[in-house]
Every structure is written in C-alpha cells, then in structure tokens.
CSV table of C-alpha atoms in Angstrom, one decimal:
chain,number,residue,atom,x,y,z
A,251,UNK,CA,8.4,19.4,41.9
A,252,UNK,CA,8.4,21.4,38.7
A,253,UNK,CA,11.3,19.4,37.5
A,254,UNK,CA,9.5,16.2,38.3
A,255,UNK,CA,6.4,17.4,36.3
A,256,UNK,CA,8.7,18.3,33.3
A,257,UNK,CA,10.2,14.8,33.3
A,258,UNK,CA,6.7,13.3,33.6
A,259,UNK,CA,5.5,15.5,30.6
A,260,UNK,CA,8.6,14.4,28.6
A,261,UNK,CA,7.9,10.7,29.2
A,262,UNK,CA,4.2,11.1,28.5
A,263,UNK,CA,4.8,13.0,25.3
A,264,UNK,CA,7.4,10.5,24.2
A,265,UNK,CA,5.1,7.6,24.8
A,266,UNK,CA,2.1,9.2,23.3
A,267,UNK,CA,4.0,10.3,20.2
A,268,UNK,CA,5.6,7.0,19.5
A,269,UNK,CA,2.3,5.2,19.9
A,270,UNK,CA,0.6,7.8,17.8
A,271,UNK,CA,3.2,7.5,15.1
A,272,UNK,CA,2.7,3.8,15.0
A,273,UNK,CA,-1.1,4.1,14.9
A,274,UNK,CA,-0.8,6.7,12.2
A,275,UNK,CA,0.5,4.0,9.9
A,276,UNK,CA,-2.7,2.1,10.5
A,277,UNK,CA,-4.8,5.3,10.1
A,278,UNK,CA,-3.1,6.2,6.9
A,279,UNK,CA,-3.6,2.7,5.4
A,280,UNK,CA,-7.2,2.6,6.4
A,281,UNK,CA,-7.8,6.1,4.9
A,282,UNK,CA,-6.0,5.3,1.7
A,283,UNK,CA,-8.0,2.2,1.4
A,284,UNK,CA,-11.2,4.1,2.0
A,285,UNK,CA,-10.4,6.5,-0.8
A,286,UNK,CA,-9.4,3.6,-3.1
A,287,UNK,CA,-12.6,1.7,-2.3
A,288,UNK,CA,-10.8,-1.0,-0.3
A,289,UNK,CA,-10.9,-2.0,3.3
A,290,UNK,CA,-7.2,-1.8,4.2
A,291,UNK,CA,-5.8,-3.8,7.2
A,292,UNK,CA,-8.8,-5.3,9.0
A,293,UNK,CA,-7.7,-8.8,10.0
A,294,UNK,CA,-5.3,-8.4,13.0
A,295,UNK,CA,-7.3,-7.3,16.0
A,296,UNK,CA,-10.4,-5.1,16.0
A,297,UNK,CA,-10.5,-3.1,12.8
A,298,UNK,CA,-6.9,-4.3,12.1
A,299,UNK,CA,-5.6,-2.1,14.9
A,300,UNK,CA,-3.0,-4.6,15.9
A,301,UNK,CA,-1.6,-4.7,12.4
A,302,UNK,CA,1.0,-2.2,13.6
A,303,UNK,CA,2.0,-4.5,16.4
A,304,UNK,CA,2.4,-7.4,14.1
A,305,UNK,CA,4.5,-5.3,11.7
A,306,UNK,CA,6.7,-4.2,14.6
A,307,UNK,CA,7.3,-7.8,15.8
A,308,UNK,CA,8.2,-8.7,12.2
A,309,UNK,CA,10.5,-5.8,11.7
A,310,UNK,CA,12.3,-6.4,15.0
A,311,UNK,CA,13.1,-10.0,14.0
A,312,UNK,CA,14.4,-9.1,10.6
A,313,UNK,CA,18.1,-9.3,9.9
A,314,UNK,CA,19.7,-6.0,10.8
A,315,UNK,CA,22.0,-5.8,7.8
A,316,UNK,CA,24.7,-3.2,7.2
A,317,UNK,CA,26.2,-3.4,3.7
A,318,UNK,CA,29.9,-4.0,3.8
A,319,UNK,CA,30.5,-1.0,1.5
A,320,UNK,CA,28.6,1.4,3.8
A,321,UNK,CA,30.2,3.9,6.1
A,322,UNK,CA,29.2,2.0,9.2
A,323,UNK,CA,29.0,4.6,12.0
A,324,UNK,CA,27.1,7.2,9.9
A,325,UNK,CA,24.9,4.5,8.4
A,326,UNK,CA,23.7,3.5,11.9
A,327,UNK,CA,23.4,7.1,13.2
A,328,UNK,CA,21.4,8.5,10.2
A,329,UNK,CA,18.0,7.0,11.0
A,330,UNK,CA,18.2,8.2,14.6
A,331,UNK,CA,18.7,11.8,13.6
A,332,UNK,CA,15.3,12.2,12.1
A,333,UNK,CA,13.5,10.7,15.1
A,334,UNK,CA,15.5,12.7,17.6
A,335,UNK,CA,15.0,16.0,15.8
A,336,UNK,CA,11.3,15.4,15.4
A,337,UNK,CA,10.8,14.5,19.0
A,338,UNK,CA,12.8,17.6,20.0
A,339,UNK,CA,10.6,19.7,17.9
A,340,UNK,CA,7.6,18.4,19.7
A,341,UNK,CA,9.0,19.6,23.0
A,342,UNK,CA,7.8,23.1,22.4
A,343,UNK,CA,4.4,22.3,20.9
A,344,UNK,CA,1.7,23.5,23.3
A,345,UNK,CA,-1.0,20.9,23.5
A,346,UNK,CA,-3.1,23.0,25.8
A,347,UNK,CA,-2.9,26.1,28.0
A,348,UNK,CA,-0.5,24.5,30.4
A,349,UNK,CA,0.5,21.3,28.6
A,350,UNK,CA,3.9,21.6,27.1
A,351,UNK,CA,7.4,20.4,27.8
A,352,UNK,CA,9.3,23.6,27.2
A,353,UNK,CA,7.9,27.1,26.7
A,354,UNK,CA,10.6,28.5,24.4
A,355,UNK,CA,10.4,32.1,23.4
A,356,UNK,CA,11.8,31.2,20.0
A,357,UNK,CA,9.4,28.4,19.4
A,358,UNK,CA,8.8,29.0,15.7
A,359,UNK,CA,12.6,29.3,15.0
A,360,UNK,CA,13.2,26.1,17.0
A,361,UNK,CA,10.6,24.2,14.9
A,362,UNK,CA,12.2,25.5,11.7
A,363,UNK,CA,15.6,24.6,12.9
A,364,UNK,CA,14.6,21.1,13.9
A,365,UNK,CA,12.8,20.4,10.7
A,366,UNK,CA,15.8,21.6,8.7
A,367,UNK,CA,18.1,19.4,10.8
A,368,UNK,CA,16.0,16.4,10.0
A,369,UNK,CA,17.2,16.7,6.4
A,370,UNK,CA,20.6,15.6,7.7
A,371,UNK,CA,19.1,12.2,8.3
A,372,UNK,CA,18.3,11.6,4.7
A,373,UNK,CA,21.5,13.2,3.4
A,374,UNK,CA,23.7,11.2,5.7
A,375,UNK,CA,21.8,8.0,5.0
A,376,UNK,CA,22.1,8.6,1.3
A,377,UNK,CA,25.8,9.3,1.5
A,378,UNK,CA,26.8,6.6,3.9
A,379,UNK,CA,25.0,3.9,2.0
A,380,UNK,CA,27.6,4.3,-0.8
A,381,UNK,CA,25.0,3.5,-3.4
A,382,UNK,CA,24.3,5.7,-6.3
A,383,UNK,CA,20.5,5.6,-5.9
A,384,UNK,CA,20.8,6.3,-2.2
A,385,UNK,CA,23.1,9.2,-3.0
A,386,UNK,CA,20.7,10.6,-5.6
A,387,UNK,CA,18.0,10.4,-3.0
A,388,UNK,CA,20.1,12.2,-0.5
A,389,UNK,CA,21.1,14.9,-2.9
A,390,UNK,CA,17.4,15.4,-3.9
A,391,UNK,CA,16.6,15.7,-0.2
A,392,UNK,CA,19.2,18.3,0.3
A,393,UNK,CA,18.1,20.4,-2.7
A,394,UNK,CA,14.5,20.1,-1.7
A,395,UNK,CA,15.2,21.0,1.9
A,396,UNK,CA,17.2,24.1,0.9
A,397,UNK,CA,14.6,25.4,-1.5
A,398,UNK,CA,11.5,24.7,0.5
A,399,UNK,CA,12.9,25.7,3.9
A,400,UNK,CA,13.3,29.3,2.6
A,401,UNK,CA,9.7,30.0,2.0
A,402,UNK,CA,8.5,27.8,4.8
A,403,UNK,CA,10.2,30.3,7.2
A,404,UNK,CA,8.9,33.3,5.2
A,405,UNK,CA,5.3,32.0,5.2
A,406,UNK,CA,5.4,31.8,9.0
A,407,UNK,CA,6.6,35.3,9.4
A,408,UNK,CA,3.1,36.6,8.6
A,409,UNK,CA,1.8,34.7,11.5
A,410,UNK,CA,4.6,36.0,13.7
A,411,UNK,CA,3.9,39.5,12.6
A,412,UNK,CA,0.2,39.2,13.5
A,413,UNK,CA,0.7,37.7,16.9
A,414,UNK,CA,3.9,39.7,17.7
A,415,UNK,CA,5.7,36.7,19.2
A,416,UNK,CA,7.8,33.7,18.3
A,417,UNK,CA,6.4,31.9,21.3
A,418,UNK,CA,4.0,29.2,20.1
A,419,UNK,CA,1.8,29.6,23.2
A,420,UNK,CA,1.5,33.3,22.7
A,421,UNK,CA,0.7,32.7,19.0
A,422,UNK,CA,-2.2,30.5,20.0
A,423,UNK,CA,-3.4,33.1,22.5
A,424,UNK,CA,-3.2,35.8,19.8
A,425,UNK,CA,-5.9,33.8,17.9
A,426,UNK,CA,-8.6,34.4,20.5
A,427,UNK,CA,-10.4,36.9,18.2
A,428,UNK,CA,-10.0,34.8,15.1
A,429,UNK,CA,-7.8,32.0,13.7
A,430,UNK,CA,-4.8,33.1,11.6
A,431,UNK,CA,-6.1,31.0,8.7
A,432,UNK,CA,-8.7,33.7,8.0
A,433,UNK,CA,-6.1,36.4,7.4
A,434,UNK,CA,-3.1,34.2,6.4
A,435,UNK,CA,-4.8,31.8,4.0
A,436,UNK,CA,-2.0,32.1,1.4
A,437,UNK,CA,0.6,31.6,4.1
A,438,UNK,CA,-1.2,28.5,5.2
A,439,UNK,CA,-1.2,27.1,1.7
A,440,UNK,CA,2.5,27.8,1.3
A,441,UNK,CA,3.3,26.4,4.7
A,442,UNK,CA,1.4,23.2,3.9
A,443,UNK,CA,3.3,22.7,0.7
A,444,UNK,CA,6.6,23.4,2.3
A,445,UNK,CA,5.8,21.2,5.3
A,446,UNK,CA,4.8,18.3,3.2
A,447,UNK,CA,7.9,18.7,1.2
A,448,UNK,CA,10.0,18.9,4.4
A,449,UNK,CA,8.6,15.6,5.7
A,450,UNK,CA,9.2,13.9,2.3
A,451,UNK,CA,5.6,12.9,2.0
A,452,UNK,CA,3.8,12.3,-1.2
A,453,UNK,CA,3.4,14.2,-3.5
A,454,UNK,CA,6.9,15.6,-2.6
A,455,UNK,CA,8.6,12.3,-1.8
A,456,UNK,CA,11.2,12.7,-4.5
A,457,UNK,CA,14.1,11.7,-2.2
A,458,UNK,CA,12.6,8.2,-1.9
A,459,UNK,CA,10.8,8.0,-5.3
A,460,UNK,CA,10.3,4.3,-5.7
A,461,UNK,CA,9.8,4.5,-9.5
A,462,UNK,CA,12.9,6.5,-10.3
A,463,UNK,CA,15.6,5.8,-7.7
A,464,UNK,CA,14.3,2.5,-6.1
A,465,UNK,CA,13.8,3.8,-2.6
A,466,UNK,CA,16.2,6.7,-2.6
A,467,UNK,CA,18.1,7.3,0.6
A,468,UNK,CA,16.8,4.2,2.4
A,469,UNK,CA,17.5,1.7,-0.4
A,470,UNK,CA,20.1,-0.1,1.7
A,471,UNK,CA,18.2,0.0,5.0
A,472,UNK,CA,16.4,-2.9,6.4
A,473,UNK,CA,14.9,-4.0,9.7
A,474,UNK,CA,14.4,-1.5,12.5
A,475,UNK,CA,16.7,1.1,11.0
A,476,UNK,CA,14.3,1.3,8.1
A,477,UNK,CA,11.5,1.3,10.7
A,478,UNK,CA,13.1,4.4,12.3
A,479,UNK,CA,12.9,6.3,9.1
A,480,UNK,CA,9.3,5.4,9.0
A,481,UNK,CA,8.7,6.5,12.5
A,482,UNK,CA,10.5,9.7,11.8
A,483,UNK,CA,8.3,10.3,8.7
A,484,UNK,CA,5.1,9.8,10.6
A,485,UNK,CA,6.4,11.9,13.5
A,486,UNK,CA,7.0,14.7,11.1
A,487,UNK,CA,3.5,14.3,9.7
A,488,UNK,CA,2.2,14.6,13.2
A,489,UNK,CA,4.6,17.6,13.8
A,490,UNK,CA,3.5,19.6,10.8
A,491,UNK,CA,-0.1,18.9,11.5
A,492,UNK,CA,0.3,20.0,15.1
A,493,UNK,CA,2.3,23.0,14.0
A,494,UNK,CA,-0.3,24.1,11.4
A,495,UNK,CA,-3.0,23.7,14.1
A,496,UNK,CA,-1.0,25.9,16.5
A,497,UNK,CA,0.0,28.5,13.9
A,498,UNK,CA,-3.2,28.7,11.8
A,499,UNK,CA,-6.1,26.9,13.4
A,500,UNK,CA,-6.1,28.4,16.9
A,501,UNK,CA,-4.3,25.5,18.7
A,502,UNK,CA,-6.4,24.3,21.7
A,503,UNK,CA,-9.0,27.1,21.3
A,504,UNK,CA,-12.5,26.0,20.9
A,505,UNK,CA,-15.9,25.9,22.7
A,506,UNK,CA,-17.4,23.3,25.0
A,507,UNK,CA,-14.8,20.5,24.6
A,508,UNK,CA,-11.6,20.5,26.7
A,509,UNK,CA,-8.7,22.2,25.0
A,510,UNK,CA,-6.6,19.1,24.6
A,511,UNK,CA,-9.4,17.3,22.8
A,512,UNK,CA,-9.8,20.3,20.5
A,513,UNK,CA,-6.1,20.2,19.7
A,514,UNK,CA,-6.2,16.5,18.9
A,515,UNK,CA,-9.3,16.8,16.7
A,516,UNK,CA,-7.8,19.6,14.7
A,517,UNK,CA,-4.6,17.8,14.3
A,518,UNK,CA,-6.4,14.7,13.2
A,519,UNK,CA,-8.2,16.7,10.5
A,520,UNK,CA,-5.0,18.1,9.2
A,521,UNK,CA,-3.3,14.6,9.3
A,522,UNK,CA,-6.3,13.3,7.2
A,523,UNK,CA,-5.8,16.1,4.8
A,524,UNK,CA,-2.2,15.3,4.3
A,525,UNK,CA,-3.1,11.7,3.7
A,526,UNK,CA,-5.7,12.9,1.2
A,527,UNK,CA,-2.9,14.7,-0.6
A,528,UNK,CA,-1.0,11.5,-0.8
A,529,UNK,CA,-4.0,9.6,-2.1
A,530,UNK,CA,-4.9,12.2,-4.8
A,531,UNK,CA,-1.8,14.0,-6.2
A,532,UNK,CA,0.9,12.4,-8.2
A,533,UNK,CA,4.6,13.1,-7.7
A,534,UNK,CA,6.1,16.0,-9.8
A,535,UNK,CA,9.3,15.8,-11.8
A,536,UNK,CA,12.3,17.1,-9.9
A,537,UNK,CA,12.8,20.2,-12.1
A,538,UNK,CA,9.1,20.9,-11.8
A,539,UNK,CA,9.5,20.7,-8.0
A,540,UNK,CA,12.4,23.2,-8.1
A,541,UNK,CA,10.6,25.5,-10.4
A,542,UNK,CA,7.5,25.4,-8.3
A,543,UNK,CA,9.4,26.2,-5.2
A,544,UNK,CA,11.6,29.0,-6.5
A,545,UNK,CA,9.4,30.6,-9.1
A,546,UNK,CA,6.0,30.4,-7.6
A,547,UNK,CA,6.1,29.7,-3.8
A,548,UNK,CA,8.9,32.0,-2.9
A,549,UNK,CA,7.5,35.1,-4.6
A,550,UNK,CA,4.1,34.3,-3.1
A,551,UNK,CA,5.5,34.0,0.4
A,552,UNK,CA,7.4,37.3,-0.1
A,553,UNK,CA,4.3,39.1,-1.4
A,554,UNK,CA,2.2,37.7,1.5
A,555,UNK,CA,4.8,38.9,4.0
A,556,UNK,CA,4.9,42.3,2.4
A,557,UNK,CA,1.2,42.7,2.4
A,558,UNK,CA,0.8,41.5,6.0
A,559,UNK,CA,3.4,44.0,7.1
A,560,UNK,CA,1.9,46.8,5.1
A,561,UNK,CA,-1.6,46.2,6.5
A,562,UNK,CA,-0.3,46.0,10.0
A,563,UNK,CA,1.6,49.3,9.6
A,564,UNK,CA,-1.5,50.9,8.1
A,565,UNK,CA,-3.7,49.7,11.0
A,566,UNK,CA,-1.3,51.0,13.6
A,567,UNK,CA,-1.0,54.4,11.9
B,193,UNK,CA,-3.4,23.7,-9.9
B,194,UNK,CA,-7.2,23.6,-10.5
B,195,UNK,CA,-7.0,20.1,-11.7
B,196,UNK,CA,-5.1,19.1,-8.6
B,197,UNK,CA,-7.8,20.6,-6.4
B,198,UNK,CA,-10.4,18.8,-8.5
B,199,UNK,CA,-8.7,15.5,-8.1
B,200,UNK,CA,-8.5,16.1,-4.3
B,201,UNK,CA,-12.2,16.6,-4.3
B,202,UNK,CA,-12.9,13.6,-6.6
B,203,UNK,CA,-10.8,11.3,-4.3
B,204,UNK,CA,-12.5,12.7,-1.2
B,205,UNK,CA,-15.9,11.8,-2.7
B,206,UNK,CA,-14.8,8.2,-2.5
B,207,UNK,CA,-15.2,8.4,1.2
B,208,UNK,CA,-18.8,7.7,0.6
B,209,UNK,CA,-18.6,4.8,-1.9
B,210,UNK,CA,-18.6,1.3,-0.5
B,211,UNK,CA,-15.5,-0.8,-1.0
B,212,UNK,CA,-15.3,-3.2,-3.9
B,213,UNK,CA,-13.3,-5.8,-1.9
B,214,UNK,CA,-14.7,-9.3,-1.7
B,215,UNK,CA,-13.7,-10.5,1.9
B,216,UNK,CA,-12.3,-13.8,0.5
B,217,UNK,CA,-12.3,-16.5,3.1
B,218,UNK,CA,-15.7,-15.5,4.5
B,219,UNK,CA,-17.2,-14.3,1.2
B,220,UNK,CA,-16.5,-16.3,-1.9
B,221,UNK,CA,-16.1,-14.6,-5.2
B,222,UNK,CA,-18.1,-15.9,-8.2
B,223,UNK,CA,-16.1,-18.2,-10.4
B,224,UNK,CA,-17.6,-18.9,-13.8
B,225,UNK,CA,-18.2,-22.6,-14.7
B,226,UNK,CA,-15.4,-22.3,-17.4
B,227,UNK,CA,-12.9,-21.0,-14.8
B,228,UNK,CA,-9.6,-22.8,-15.0
B,229,UNK,CA,-9.0,-24.5,-11.7
B,230,UNK,CA,-8.4,-28.0,-10.3
B,231,UNK,CA,-8.2,-30.6,-13.1
B,232,UNK,CA,-10.6,-33.6,-13.0
B,233,UNK,CA,-11.1,-36.7,-15.2
B,234,UNK,CA,-14.7,-37.2,-16.1
B,235,UNK,CA,-16.7,-40.3,-17.0
B,236,UNK,CA,-19.0,-40.8,-20.0
B,237,UNK,CA,-22.8,-41.2,-19.4
B,238,UNK,CA,-22.4,-44.9,-19.0
B,239,UNK,CA,-20.1,-44.4,-16.1
B,240,UNK,CA,-16.9,-45.6,-17.8
B,241,UNK,CA,-13.7,-43.6,-17.8
B,242,UNK,CA,-13.6,-41.2,-20.8
B,243,UNK,CA,-9.8,-41.1,-20.8
B,244,UNK,CA,-8.3,-43.2,-23.6
B,245,UNK,CA,-4.7,-42.5,-22.5
B,246,UNK,CA,-3.7,-41.0,-25.8
B,247,UNK,CA,-1.0,-38.9,-24.1
B,248,UNK,CA,-2.0,-35.7,-25.9
B,249,UNK,CA,-2.6,-33.9,-22.7
B,250,UNK,CA,0.9,-34.9,-21.4
B,251,UNK,CA,2.4,-34.0,-24.7
B,252,UNK,CA,0.8,-30.5,-24.8
B,253,UNK,CA,1.4,-29.7,-21.1
B,254,UNK,CA,3.9,-26.8,-21.1
B,255,UNK,CA,5.2,-27.6,-17.7
B,256,UNK,CA,5.1,-31.4,-18.1
B,257,UNK,CA,3.0,-32.0,-15.0
B,258,UNK,CA,0.9,-34.8,-16.4
B,259,UNK,CA,2.3,-38.4,-16.4
B,260,UNK,CA,0.3,-41.4,-17.6
B,261,UNK,CA,0.8,-45.0,-18.8
B,262,UNK,CA,-1.5,-46.4,-21.5
B,263,UNK,CA,-3.0,-49.9,-21.0
B,264,UNK,CA,-5.9,-52.0,-22.5
B,265,UNK,CA,-8.9,-53.4,-20.8
B,266,UNK,CA,-10.5,-56.8,-21.7
B,267,UNK,CA,-12.4,-55.3,-24.7
B,268,UNK,CA,-9.3,-53.7,-26.2
B,269,UNK,CA,-10.4,-50.2,-24.9
B,270,UNK,CA,-7.5,-47.9,-24.1
B,271,UNK,CA,-7.3,-46.9,-20.5
B,272,UNK,CA,-4.7,-45.2,-18.3
B,273,UNK,CA,-2.9,-47.6,-16.1
B,274,UNK,CA,-1.9,-44.7,-14.0
B,275,UNK,CA,-2.7,-41.0,-14.4
B,276,UNK,CA,-0.8,-38.5,-12.3
B,277,UNK,CA,-1.0,-34.7,-12.2
B,278,UNK,CA,1.5,-32.8,-10.2
B,279,UNK,CA,-0.4,-29.7,-9.2
B,280,UNK,CA,2.5,-28.0,-7.6
B,281,UNK,CA,3.8,-27.6,-11.2
B,282,UNK,CA,0.4,-27.2,-13.0
B,283,UNK,CA,-0.1,-23.6,-14.2
B,284,UNK,CA,-3.9,-24.1,-14.9
B,285,UNK,CA,-3.4,-23.1,-18.6
B,286,UNK,CA,-6.1,-25.4,-19.8
B,287,UNK,CA,-4.2,-26.7,-22.8
B,288,UNK,CA,-4.8,-30.3,-21.7
B,289,UNK,CA,-8.5,-29.7,-21.8
B,290,UNK,CA,-8.2,-28.3,-25.3
B,291,UNK,CA,-6.1,-31.2,-26.5
B,292,UNK,CA,-8.3,-33.9,-25.1
B,293,UNK,CA,-10.2,-35.7,-27.9
B,294,UNK,CA,-12.7,-37.3,-25.6
B,295,UNK,CA,-13.5,-34.4,-23.2
B,296,UNK,CA,-12.1,-36.6,-20.4
B,297,UNK,CA,-9.8,-34.1,-18.8
B,298,UNK,CA,-11.5,-30.9,-17.7
B,299,UNK,CA,-10.8,-27.9,-15.5
B,300,UNK,CA,-13.1,-26.9,-12.7
B,301,UNK,CA,-13.8,-23.6,-10.8
B,302,UNK,CA,-12.2,-25.0,-7.7
B,303,UNK,CA,-9.0,-23.1,-6.8
B,304,UNK,CA,-8.7,-23.9,-3.1
B,305,UNK,CA,-6.1,-26.6,-3.1
B,306,UNK,CA,-3.4,-25.5,-0.7
B,307,UNK,CA,-1.4,-28.2,1.1
B,308,UNK,CA,1.3,-28.1,3.8
B,309,UNK,CA,3.2,-31.0,2.2
B,310,UNK,CA,4.3,-30.6,-1.4
B,311,UNK,CA,3.8,-34.4,-2.0
B,312,UNK,CA,0.1,-33.9,-1.3
B,313,UNK,CA,-0.1,-31.8,-4.4
B,314,UNK,CA,0.5,-34.9,-6.6
B,315,UNK,CA,-2.9,-36.3,-7.5
B,316,UNK,CA,-3.3,-39.9,-8.7
B,317,UNK,CA,-6.0,-41.2,-11.0
B,318,UNK,CA,-8.4,-42.1,-8.1
B,319,UNK,CA,-8.1,-38.5,-6.9
B,320,UNK,CA,-8.7,-37.1,-10.3
B,321,UNK,CA,-11.6,-39.2,-11.4
B,322,UNK,CA,-15.1,-37.8,-10.7
B,323,UNK,CA,-18.4,-39.7,-10.9
B,324,UNK,CA,-20.1,-37.3,-13.4
B,325,UNK,CA,-19.5,-36.2,-16.9
B,326,UNK,CA,-18.6,-32.6,-16.3
B,327,UNK,CA,-19.2,-29.9,-18.9
B,328,UNK,CA,-20.4,-32.3,-21.7
B,329,UNK,CA,-23.1,-34.4,-20.1
B,330,UNK,CA,-24.2,-36.5,-23.1
B,331,UNK,CA,-21.0,-37.0,-24.9
B,332,UNK,CA,-19.6,-40.5,-25.2
B,333,UNK,CA,-16.5,-40.8,-27.4
B,334,UNK,CA,-17.1,-44.5,-28.4
B,335,UNK,CA,-20.6,-43.8,-29.6
B,336,UNK,CA,-19.2,-41.5,-32.4
B,337,UNK,CA,-15.9,-43.3,-32.9
B,338,UNK,CA,-15.6,-46.2,-35.3
B,339,UNK,CA,-13.8,-48.6,-33.0
B,340,UNK,CA,-15.7,-51.6,-31.3
B,341,UNK,CA,-14.6,-51.8,-27.7
B,342,UNK,CA,-17.8,-53.2,-26.2
B,343,UNK,CA,-19.8,-49.9,-26.3
B,344,UNK,CA,-21.3,-50.5,-29.6
B,345,UNK,CA,-20.7,-52.8,-32.6
B,346,UNK,CA,-19.0,-51.5,-35.7
B,347,UNK,CA,-21.2,-49.2,-37.8
B,348,UNK,CA,-24.0,-48.8,-35.2
B,349,UNK,CA,-22.8,-45.5,-33.7
B,350,UNK,CA,-24.3,-42.0,-34.1
B,351,UNK,CA,-24.0,-40.6,-37.6
B,352,UNK,CA,-22.6,-43.9,-38.7
B,353,UNK,CA,-23.7,-46.4,-41.4
B,354,UNK,CA,-23.2,-50.2,-41.3
B,355,UNK,CA,-19.9,-51.2,-43.0
B,356,UNK,CA,-20.1,-51.8,-46.8
B,357,UNK,CA,-19.8,-55.4,-47.9
B,358,UNK,CA,-17.4,-54.8,-50.7
B,359,UNK,CA,-17.5,-58.5,-51.8
B,360,UNK,CA,-21.2,-58.2,-52.8
B,361,UNK,CA,-22.1,-57.0,-56.3
B,362,UNK,CA,-25.6,-55.9,-55.2
B,363,UNK,CA,-26.3,-52.2,-55.6
C-alpha cells in the first residue's frame, strides 16, 4: 500500500511539475509584459493560457535536426540530463507535512548534488554540438557552476546549523518559531544569487548569452530537444523557488490556509521575484561574474557561516 | 548594488501602470492623413482623371512597381491607357507622390491590404482611381497649365494672361 502511494505521488508530482513548468512560460511572459507595459500572450484561449499548448504543438512538429558534425549520442542525451536531474531533485521537496516522494536524511546535499549534475547537461550539449559558440557556452556554464556552487552550499550551511538537520522536512519544522529568513537574511541573498546562476536565468544567463555567443550551448538545438532545455530551465526555476521556500520561508507553515496552498503561494511569490530579476537587471560581463562570485559572495558566505556558528555556540554555552 | 535594487523597484512600479499596447484588430491605431499607405489615383474637381501619364512616378519608383502606358483622349489630353501598381513590390516610400506634377498619385492612410493570392496585389487603373480629389481638393492641373485640352482656352487660366499678338504694332 505504501509503495502504491509512493508511485501515485511520483506520478502526480511528475504531472504537476511538467504542467507547471509549461504554465510558467506563460506566467513569465505575462509578468514581463506587465513590467514592460505590454499585454503579453492574450490571444490563444482565456488570457492566452493556451499559448503554451500552441507552442508545444508547433515545437513537436518542427524538424528534429541533428547536425552532421555533432557527437550524436551525447547530443541527444544532453537535454534529457537537465530535466531528469531537476525532476529527481524535486523528489525530496516536502510540499506539506506528509506530502513528499522521498524523505531523504541528506535532502540539502541531494539538492546540491542534483543542481550541480544539471550543469553536465549544458557542458555536454556545448561540447557535443561541435560548434565554437556552443563550446564557449558550455565552458562558461562549467566555470559558472564551479564558482557558484561553492558558496551556494556554504550559504545553506547556516540554515543546516540552525535546524540541526539535513532533512528538508525537519528544516521546515525547525522554523515553527520563526522563519530562517529572519536570522539568515545574508544567506538567503547569497543562495538566491547562486541559485539563479545555477539555473542559468537572467541576469546570470551567460552560458546562453544571445548577444555574445548566439545562444550558447543550445545554438545547434531545435525542436523538442531545445524544448527540453527550456522545460529544464523552468523546472529549475520552480526548484530553486521551492527550495528557498523550504529553507528560508518556512515551507508549508502558515495560518488558516491549508499547508499545501501556503507552499504554493510562497513559491509563486519567489518565482515572481526571479522573473522580476530577469526584467530589471542586465547581464554582467563574464569576468565581472567571476569576480563577484569569488571576491564578494564566497567571503560573505564564509563570514555568515562563521557568525552563525559562533552565535549558536555562544547560545549553547 | 544599490542601483540594481533601485532598478528592481522601478521595474516593479510598472505593475501599476496600464499597458501602452493598442490591441490592433479590435482597436485601430490613429494613422495621420499624411501616412503612407495604399496608393490611389485622384480626380480633379471637375471629375476628370488628374493623371497625365507623364511616367515620372514610374521612373522614380525605386522598386519599379508602377507600369503605365500613355495615350491621348479626343481633346489631345494625356491619359494613361493602363496604369498598374504591383503592391506586392511597393515599399510605400511616397516618391511617386512627390514626383507627380499634377497631384494625381497620392498615398492614403489605409494599410490593411493583405491578400491570399499574390496576383490580387496587382491593382489596375480602375482599382486605383477614386472619385474624389484627395489631399488637394481645389487643384486642377489644366487650369494653371498653358495647354488647351478642353478644360480652358489658351491664356484664360489662373494667373495667366491672354497670349500676346506679336504681329500687332499697338502698345
């Protein structure tokens, strides 16, 4: 019976996530339009909601072209990697008290591992395309992943220290007295920067910078393979929003409304904030990105970890 | 860093400003009378064709989309035997309107001229001619020109004096 429930949860989560990732495209376009004083997609279906369906139909009927100079097997596999890792990472996100697929005792580590693995998607895509722009994009993705993953992990250690567990469910339950955002504000800022960089979202979308390297790692991709990169990107937006809600905003905790609704509302707010980042902030140069990561964010994360640890020790003594 | 936070806030403030979009098919944007759209051939106030088939428009057209053949009517007035504009080539530059000595060819603010068949974009003279005089309501070329083609006799036009009788010795 328990196994059956797990399978049911898996299927439900899978369905929900893929639909949400698609709807997120619509949501993002509408929000960007709102902030740019436009309407955005509003023709297909009510409020343009079916625009995504129309795009899907179109993208499925496009020619699925593999360049003759590409490394075929890797080229085909690369887009799947990002989707698979993102979906796997969602497995241990607790949506409510008893609503999760797997209750890992190393949840935070698993999340970090999966988001790091997702970088293989871009690197492999860039390398297998056998195209200099794609390779440049892949190399940028690799460098960005290495430098931003370091302090992403470090910024989360403060939260782990406070709640005394790597388990995401226990982290949420540790926030009964107050959300971690209140004490770990710096960590939240650092995590947000790192997470946006990990998911290659603007302003940190240097691996696919259209203006400099055409489309970076997915220059040679078309059709549904390109679509998978997009689904992966939107899944990772959802993932980092859900994770920041779990880690900093008290997950499903909240008065009156049911826990799952609270979780969705908070996630929606964070997603909107990430889209606002895209609407407002321009892309940095690559050396600026590296300098920002290593010279500012890493020391900040270390100081934050040090202070959190010191304060905890002082309290216990 | 501060400027980035400021730009975040500034962009967020746009949540409360209405969109500038004109919802086109339902809501038409304002097109000024001098907008360069579909080309028409106008008539003078007497209802005659203004076009004198001088070929200047066809000569100036950068994409060669105007074709016409000059002919004469019974009064010796120049008229186009055929006048054809291929709108699938036309770039609405308005040079023909500038070149026209008689204000015959004019551009209008109509831009909705889509067709499913390319051949339907070729407009003949009967499609181009309109009943009115367009942007210059009172202008009649043959009232200011010297030539007698049945509109007026020689020397009786606007700003024109009767021809001098150079055989007479009278002052």
